[in-house]
Short mmCIF file of C-alpha atoms in Angstrom, two decimals:
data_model
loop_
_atom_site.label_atom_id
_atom_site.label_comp_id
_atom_site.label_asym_id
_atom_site.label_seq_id
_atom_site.Cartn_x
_atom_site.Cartn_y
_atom_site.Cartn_z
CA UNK A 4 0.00 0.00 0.00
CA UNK A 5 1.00 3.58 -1.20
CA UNK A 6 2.12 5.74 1.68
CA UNK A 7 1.73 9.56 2.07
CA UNK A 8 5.61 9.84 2.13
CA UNK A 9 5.72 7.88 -1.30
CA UNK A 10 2.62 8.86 -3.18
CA UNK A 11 2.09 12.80 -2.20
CA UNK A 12 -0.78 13.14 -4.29
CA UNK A 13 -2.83 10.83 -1.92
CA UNK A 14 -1.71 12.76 0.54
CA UNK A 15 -3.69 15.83 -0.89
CA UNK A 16 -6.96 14.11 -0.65
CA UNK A 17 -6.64 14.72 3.41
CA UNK A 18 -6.77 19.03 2.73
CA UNK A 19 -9.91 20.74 4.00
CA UNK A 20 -12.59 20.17 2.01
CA UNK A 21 -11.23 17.77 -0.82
CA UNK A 22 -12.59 14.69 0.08
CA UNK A 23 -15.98 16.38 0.13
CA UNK A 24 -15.25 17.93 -3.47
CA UNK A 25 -14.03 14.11 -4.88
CA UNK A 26 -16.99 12.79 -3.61
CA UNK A 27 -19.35 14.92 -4.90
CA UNK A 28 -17.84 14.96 -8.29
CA UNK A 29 -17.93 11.08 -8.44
CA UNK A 30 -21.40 11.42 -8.09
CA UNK A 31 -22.28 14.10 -10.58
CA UNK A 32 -20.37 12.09 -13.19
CA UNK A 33 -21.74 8.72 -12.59
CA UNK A 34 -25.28 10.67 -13.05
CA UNK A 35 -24.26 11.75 -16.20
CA UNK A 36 -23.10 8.59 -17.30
CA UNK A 37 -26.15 7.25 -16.18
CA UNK A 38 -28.75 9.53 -18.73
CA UNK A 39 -30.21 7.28 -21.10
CA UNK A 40 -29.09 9.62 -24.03
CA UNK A 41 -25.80 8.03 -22.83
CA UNK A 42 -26.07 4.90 -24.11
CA UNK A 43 -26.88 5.31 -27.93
CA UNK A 44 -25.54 8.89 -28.34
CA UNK A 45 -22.46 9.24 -26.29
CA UNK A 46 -20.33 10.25 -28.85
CA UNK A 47 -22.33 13.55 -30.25
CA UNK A 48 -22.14 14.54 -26.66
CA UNK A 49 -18.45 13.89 -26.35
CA UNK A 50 -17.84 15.95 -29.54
CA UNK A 51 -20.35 18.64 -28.02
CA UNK A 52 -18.27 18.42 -24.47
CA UNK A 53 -14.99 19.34 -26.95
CA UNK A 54 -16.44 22.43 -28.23
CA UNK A 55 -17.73 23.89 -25.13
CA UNK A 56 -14.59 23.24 -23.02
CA UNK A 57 -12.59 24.48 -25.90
CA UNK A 58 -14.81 27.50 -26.19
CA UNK A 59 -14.30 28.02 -22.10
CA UNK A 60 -10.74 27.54 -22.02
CA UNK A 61 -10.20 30.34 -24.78
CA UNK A 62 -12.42 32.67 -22.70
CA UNK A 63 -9.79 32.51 -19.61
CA UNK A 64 -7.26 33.26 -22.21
CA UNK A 65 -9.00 36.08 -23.18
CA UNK A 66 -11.08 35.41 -25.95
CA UNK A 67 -14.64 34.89 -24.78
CA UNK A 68 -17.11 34.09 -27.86
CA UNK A 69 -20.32 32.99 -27.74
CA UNK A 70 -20.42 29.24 -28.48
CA UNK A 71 -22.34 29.47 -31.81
CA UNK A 72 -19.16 31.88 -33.05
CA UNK A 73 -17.03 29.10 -31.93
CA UNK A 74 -19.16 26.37 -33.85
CA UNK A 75 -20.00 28.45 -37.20
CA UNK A 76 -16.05 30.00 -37.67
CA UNK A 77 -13.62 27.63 -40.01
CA UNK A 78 -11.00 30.44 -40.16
CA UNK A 79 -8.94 30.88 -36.75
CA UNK A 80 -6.18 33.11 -38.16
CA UNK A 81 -7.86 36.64 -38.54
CA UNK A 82 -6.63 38.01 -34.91
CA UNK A 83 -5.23 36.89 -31.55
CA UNK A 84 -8.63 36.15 -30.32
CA UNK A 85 -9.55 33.68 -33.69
CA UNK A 86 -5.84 31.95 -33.02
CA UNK A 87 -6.55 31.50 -29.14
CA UNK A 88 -9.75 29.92 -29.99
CA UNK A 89 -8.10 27.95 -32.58
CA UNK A 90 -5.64 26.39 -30.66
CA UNK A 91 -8.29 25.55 -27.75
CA UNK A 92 -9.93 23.36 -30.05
CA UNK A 93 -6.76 21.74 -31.88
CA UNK A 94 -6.04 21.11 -28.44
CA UNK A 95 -9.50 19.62 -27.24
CA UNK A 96 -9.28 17.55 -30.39
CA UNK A 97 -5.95 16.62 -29.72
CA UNK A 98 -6.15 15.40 -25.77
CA UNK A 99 -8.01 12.11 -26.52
CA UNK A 100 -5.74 11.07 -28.75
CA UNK A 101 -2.45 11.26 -26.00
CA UNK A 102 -3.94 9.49 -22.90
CA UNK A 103 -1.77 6.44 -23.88
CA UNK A 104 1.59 8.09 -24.25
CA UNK A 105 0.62 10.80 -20.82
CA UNK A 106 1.74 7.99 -18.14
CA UNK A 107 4.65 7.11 -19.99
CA UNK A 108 6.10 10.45 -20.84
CA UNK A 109 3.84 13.29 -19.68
CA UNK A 110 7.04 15.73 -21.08
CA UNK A 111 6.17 14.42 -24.62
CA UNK A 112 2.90 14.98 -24.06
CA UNK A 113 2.99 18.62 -23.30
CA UNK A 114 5.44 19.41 -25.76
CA UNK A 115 2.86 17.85 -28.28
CA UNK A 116 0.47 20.14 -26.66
CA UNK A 117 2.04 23.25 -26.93
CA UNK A 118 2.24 22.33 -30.60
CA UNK A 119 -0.52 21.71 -31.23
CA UNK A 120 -1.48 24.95 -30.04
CA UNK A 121 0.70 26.60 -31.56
CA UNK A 122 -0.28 25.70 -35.12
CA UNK A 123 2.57 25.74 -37.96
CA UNK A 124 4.13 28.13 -36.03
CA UNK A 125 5.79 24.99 -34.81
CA UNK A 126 6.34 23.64 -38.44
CA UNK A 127 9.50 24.60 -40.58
CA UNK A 128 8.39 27.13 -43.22
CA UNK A 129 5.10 28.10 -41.06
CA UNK A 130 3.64 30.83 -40.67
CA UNK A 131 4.31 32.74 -37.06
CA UNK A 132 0.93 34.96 -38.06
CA UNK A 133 -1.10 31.63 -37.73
CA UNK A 134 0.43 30.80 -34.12
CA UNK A 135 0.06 32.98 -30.69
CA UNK A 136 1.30 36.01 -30.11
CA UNK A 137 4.03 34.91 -27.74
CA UNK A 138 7.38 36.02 -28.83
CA UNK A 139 10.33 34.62 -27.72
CA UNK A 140 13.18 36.94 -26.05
CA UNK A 141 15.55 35.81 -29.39
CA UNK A 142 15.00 33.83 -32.28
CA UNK A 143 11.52 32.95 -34.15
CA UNK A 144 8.62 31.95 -32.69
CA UNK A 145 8.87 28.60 -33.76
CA UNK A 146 12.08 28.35 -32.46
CA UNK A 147 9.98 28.15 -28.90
CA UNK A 148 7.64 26.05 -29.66
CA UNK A 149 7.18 22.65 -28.40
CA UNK A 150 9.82 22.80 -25.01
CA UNK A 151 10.01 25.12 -22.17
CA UNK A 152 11.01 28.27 -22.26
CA UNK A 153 14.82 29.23 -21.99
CA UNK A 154 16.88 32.26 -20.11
CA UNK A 155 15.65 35.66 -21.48
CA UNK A 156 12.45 34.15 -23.72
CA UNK A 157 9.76 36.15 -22.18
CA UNK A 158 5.99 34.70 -21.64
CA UNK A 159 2.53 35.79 -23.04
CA UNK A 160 0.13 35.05 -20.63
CA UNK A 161 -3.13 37.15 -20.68
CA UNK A 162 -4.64 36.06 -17.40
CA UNK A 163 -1.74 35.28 -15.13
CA UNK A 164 0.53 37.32 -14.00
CA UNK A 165 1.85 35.45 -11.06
CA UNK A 166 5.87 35.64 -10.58
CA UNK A 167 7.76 33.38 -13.33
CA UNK A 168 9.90 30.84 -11.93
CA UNK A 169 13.31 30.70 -13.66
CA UNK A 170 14.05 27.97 -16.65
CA UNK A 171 16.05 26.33 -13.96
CA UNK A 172 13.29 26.02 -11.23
CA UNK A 173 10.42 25.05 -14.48
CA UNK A 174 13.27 22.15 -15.50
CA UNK A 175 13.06 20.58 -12.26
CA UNK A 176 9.71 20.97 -11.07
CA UNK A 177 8.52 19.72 -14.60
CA UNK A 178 10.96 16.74 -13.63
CA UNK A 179 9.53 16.01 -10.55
CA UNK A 180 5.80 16.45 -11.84
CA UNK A 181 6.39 13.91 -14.34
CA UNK A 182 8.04 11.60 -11.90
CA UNK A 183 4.94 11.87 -9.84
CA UNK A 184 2.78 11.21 -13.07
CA UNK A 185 4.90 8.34 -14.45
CA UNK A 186 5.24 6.71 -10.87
CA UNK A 187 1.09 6.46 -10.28
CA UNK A 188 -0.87 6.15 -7.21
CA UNK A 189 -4.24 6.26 -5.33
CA UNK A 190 -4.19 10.13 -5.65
CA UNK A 191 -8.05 10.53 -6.97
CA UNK A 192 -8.06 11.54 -10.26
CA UNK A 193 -9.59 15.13 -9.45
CA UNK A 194 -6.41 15.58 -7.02
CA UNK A 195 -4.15 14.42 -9.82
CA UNK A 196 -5.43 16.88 -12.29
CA UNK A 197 -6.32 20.04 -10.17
CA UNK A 198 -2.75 19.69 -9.27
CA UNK A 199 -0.95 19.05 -13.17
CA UNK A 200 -3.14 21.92 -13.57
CA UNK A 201 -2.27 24.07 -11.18
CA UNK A 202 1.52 23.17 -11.57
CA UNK A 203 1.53 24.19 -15.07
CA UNK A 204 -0.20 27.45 -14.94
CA UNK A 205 2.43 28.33 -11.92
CA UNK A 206 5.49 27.21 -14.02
CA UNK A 207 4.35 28.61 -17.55
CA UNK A 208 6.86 26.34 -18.97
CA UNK A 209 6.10 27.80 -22.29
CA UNK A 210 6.15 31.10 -24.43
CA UNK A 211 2.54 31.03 -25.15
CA UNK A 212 -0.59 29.29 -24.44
CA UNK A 213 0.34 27.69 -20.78
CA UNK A 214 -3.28 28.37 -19.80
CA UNK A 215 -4.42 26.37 -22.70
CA UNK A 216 -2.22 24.17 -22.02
CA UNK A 217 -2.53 23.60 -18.10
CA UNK A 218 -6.33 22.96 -18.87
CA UNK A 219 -5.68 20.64 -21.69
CA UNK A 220 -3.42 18.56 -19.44
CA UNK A 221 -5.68 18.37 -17.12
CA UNK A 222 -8.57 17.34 -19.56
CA UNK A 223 -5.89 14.23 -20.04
CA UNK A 224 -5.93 13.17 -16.92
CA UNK A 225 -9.58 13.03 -16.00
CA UNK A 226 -10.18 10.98 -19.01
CA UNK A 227 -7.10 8.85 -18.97
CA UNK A 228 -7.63 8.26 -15.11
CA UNK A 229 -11.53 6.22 -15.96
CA UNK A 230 -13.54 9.42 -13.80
CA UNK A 231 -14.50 10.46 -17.47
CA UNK A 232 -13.43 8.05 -20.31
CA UNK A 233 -15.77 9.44 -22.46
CA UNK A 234 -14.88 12.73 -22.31
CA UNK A 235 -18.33 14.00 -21.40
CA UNK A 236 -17.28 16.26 -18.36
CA UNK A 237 -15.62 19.82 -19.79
CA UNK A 238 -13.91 21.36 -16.55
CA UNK A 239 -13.24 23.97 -18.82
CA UNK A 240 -16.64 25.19 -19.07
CA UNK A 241 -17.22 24.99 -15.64
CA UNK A 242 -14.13 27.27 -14.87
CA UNK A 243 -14.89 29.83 -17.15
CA UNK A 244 -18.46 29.69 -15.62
CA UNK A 245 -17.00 30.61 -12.25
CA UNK A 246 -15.12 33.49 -13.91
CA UNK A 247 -11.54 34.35 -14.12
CA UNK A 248 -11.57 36.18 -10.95
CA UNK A 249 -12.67 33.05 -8.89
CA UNK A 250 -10.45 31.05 -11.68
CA UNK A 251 -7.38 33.93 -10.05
CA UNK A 252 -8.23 33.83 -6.90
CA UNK A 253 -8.12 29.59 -6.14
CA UNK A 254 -4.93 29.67 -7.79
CA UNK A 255 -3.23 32.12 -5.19
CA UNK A 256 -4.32 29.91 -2.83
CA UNK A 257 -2.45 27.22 -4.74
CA UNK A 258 0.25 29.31 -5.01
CA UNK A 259 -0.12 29.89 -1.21
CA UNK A 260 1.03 26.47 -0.69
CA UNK A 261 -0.82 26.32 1.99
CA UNK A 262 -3.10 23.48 2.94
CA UNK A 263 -6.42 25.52 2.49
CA UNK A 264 -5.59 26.73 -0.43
CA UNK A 265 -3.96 23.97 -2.31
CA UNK A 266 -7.34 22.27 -0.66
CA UNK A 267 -9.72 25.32 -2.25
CA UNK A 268 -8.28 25.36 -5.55
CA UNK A 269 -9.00 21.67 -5.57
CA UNK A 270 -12.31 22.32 -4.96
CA UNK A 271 -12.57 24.75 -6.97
CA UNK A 272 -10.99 22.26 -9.82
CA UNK A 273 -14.19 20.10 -8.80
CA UNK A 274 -16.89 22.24 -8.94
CA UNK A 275 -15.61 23.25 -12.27
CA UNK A 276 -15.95 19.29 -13.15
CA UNK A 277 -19.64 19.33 -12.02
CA UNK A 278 -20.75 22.36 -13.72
CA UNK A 279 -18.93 20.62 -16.77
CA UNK A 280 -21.59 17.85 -15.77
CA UNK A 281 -24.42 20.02 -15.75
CA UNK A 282 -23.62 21.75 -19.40
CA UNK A 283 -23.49 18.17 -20.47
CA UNK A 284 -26.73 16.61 -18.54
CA UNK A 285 -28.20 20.23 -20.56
CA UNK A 286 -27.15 18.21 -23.91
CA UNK A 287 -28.51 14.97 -22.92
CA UNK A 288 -31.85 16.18 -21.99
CA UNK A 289 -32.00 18.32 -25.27
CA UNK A 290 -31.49 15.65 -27.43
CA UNK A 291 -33.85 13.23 -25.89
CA UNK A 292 -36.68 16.14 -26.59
CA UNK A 293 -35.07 16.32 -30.05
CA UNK A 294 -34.24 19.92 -29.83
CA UNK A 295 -30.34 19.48 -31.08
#
């Protein structure tokens, strides 16, 4: 058996108020999963639970359309906001396909990630005007793309603005979050992800798109863990249904260290699971009426 000095994770599940919060979110997604819409039409409401979370992650990163803008658009290259919601759904499309290769190497997964998001900024010959924003401190902006940042590359990150730890400080605790990752546990899976999560949007390990990315990764390991194998639960939209400043706030308790507030921005990582829930439940009951 997995002690608390050998599997820290686990050890998070004792914090104020997170048992509570893994409970609760067990049972909102077994309901769910439970709708008889399930059963013959799970995958137009996994496809539906991509577009909404990809539609909330962009509006933390600053580019809040309405979710029939998201669904009608096919061009994403027009203006920062277009690319940011471009890359949160290359990335939502991408997740599902990297839960085999995230226990192994969870480094090669978040360079593919940041790729992805990206767009051929991260391709010889691309375009940079397709990609983010982000600029590196030297070179091109493909030249950044796809591993973490270096000494003197700055960061474009429109909703954090938290202290950067140096390259040196990112290298390691990237090392040891991957250890964690690689090694497994009994961590619950919402622990596990509120805190790959939370861990990335501290370190920004990238130029651009880390909040993308952070959610993305965390996407990854709700379904890979079995809470959400079909990728029905969007904690995406249930984080930018909070609001960034609740989104801001449980982070700086994460970033607190302490144990309420690596405990409330677990918490708050579950909530954001359940409202996912409800947005999806919403889908479930409007297909059974046969009103989408």
């Amino acid at each position: 058996m997995s002690t608390h000095a050998s599997d820290p994770l686990a050890a998070l599940g004792s914090l104020p108020g997170v048992a509570d919060a893994v409970d609760s979110v067990r049972k909102a997604v077994d309901r769910v999963y439970g709708h008889r819409v399930m059963r013959r039409r799970s995958n137009e409401i996994s496809s539906e639970a991509a577009l909404r979370g990809a539609r909330g992650s962009a509006a933390l990163s600053g580019a809040d359309w309405a979710l029939e803008e998201v669904r009608r658009r096919t061009d994403f290259s027009a203006d920062a906001e277009a690319r940011t919601v471009g890359a949160a759904l290359r990335l939502g499309a991408e997740a599902g396909q990297l839960l085999s290769i995230w226990r192994q190497s969870p480094m090669r997964v978040l360079a593919r990630l940041h790729l992805v998001a990206s767009g051929d900024a991260g391709i010889p010959g691309g375009s940079a005007a397709t990609a983010g924003s982000g600029t590196a401190g030297s070179g091109t902006v493909g030249d950044s793309v796809g591993r973490p940042r270096l000494d003197g590359e700055t960061v474009d990150e429109p909703l954090v603005d938290a202290p950067l730890p140096s390259p040196s400080e990112v290298a390691g605790r990237l090392d040891g979050l991957a250890e964690l990752i690689v090694a497994g546990g009994e961590a619950p899976a919402l622990v596990t992800a509120a805190i790959v999560h939370g861990e990335l949007l501290a370190l920004r390990p990238f130029t651009s798109y880390n909040g993308l990315v952070a959610r993305a990764a965390e996407r990854i390991v709700l379904i890979g863990s079995g809470l959400d194998p079909k990728a029905i639960c969007p904690a995406e939209v249930g984080h930018a249904e909070q609001g960034s400043a609740a989104y801001l706030a449980a982070f700086e308790g994460y970033l607190s260290g302490t144990p309420e507030g690596v405990g409330g921005w677990i918490a708050h990582c579950g909530r954001s699971v359940e409202l996912g829930v409800r947005e999806s439940t919403a889908v479930c009951e409007a297909l059974q009426r046969g009103a989408a």
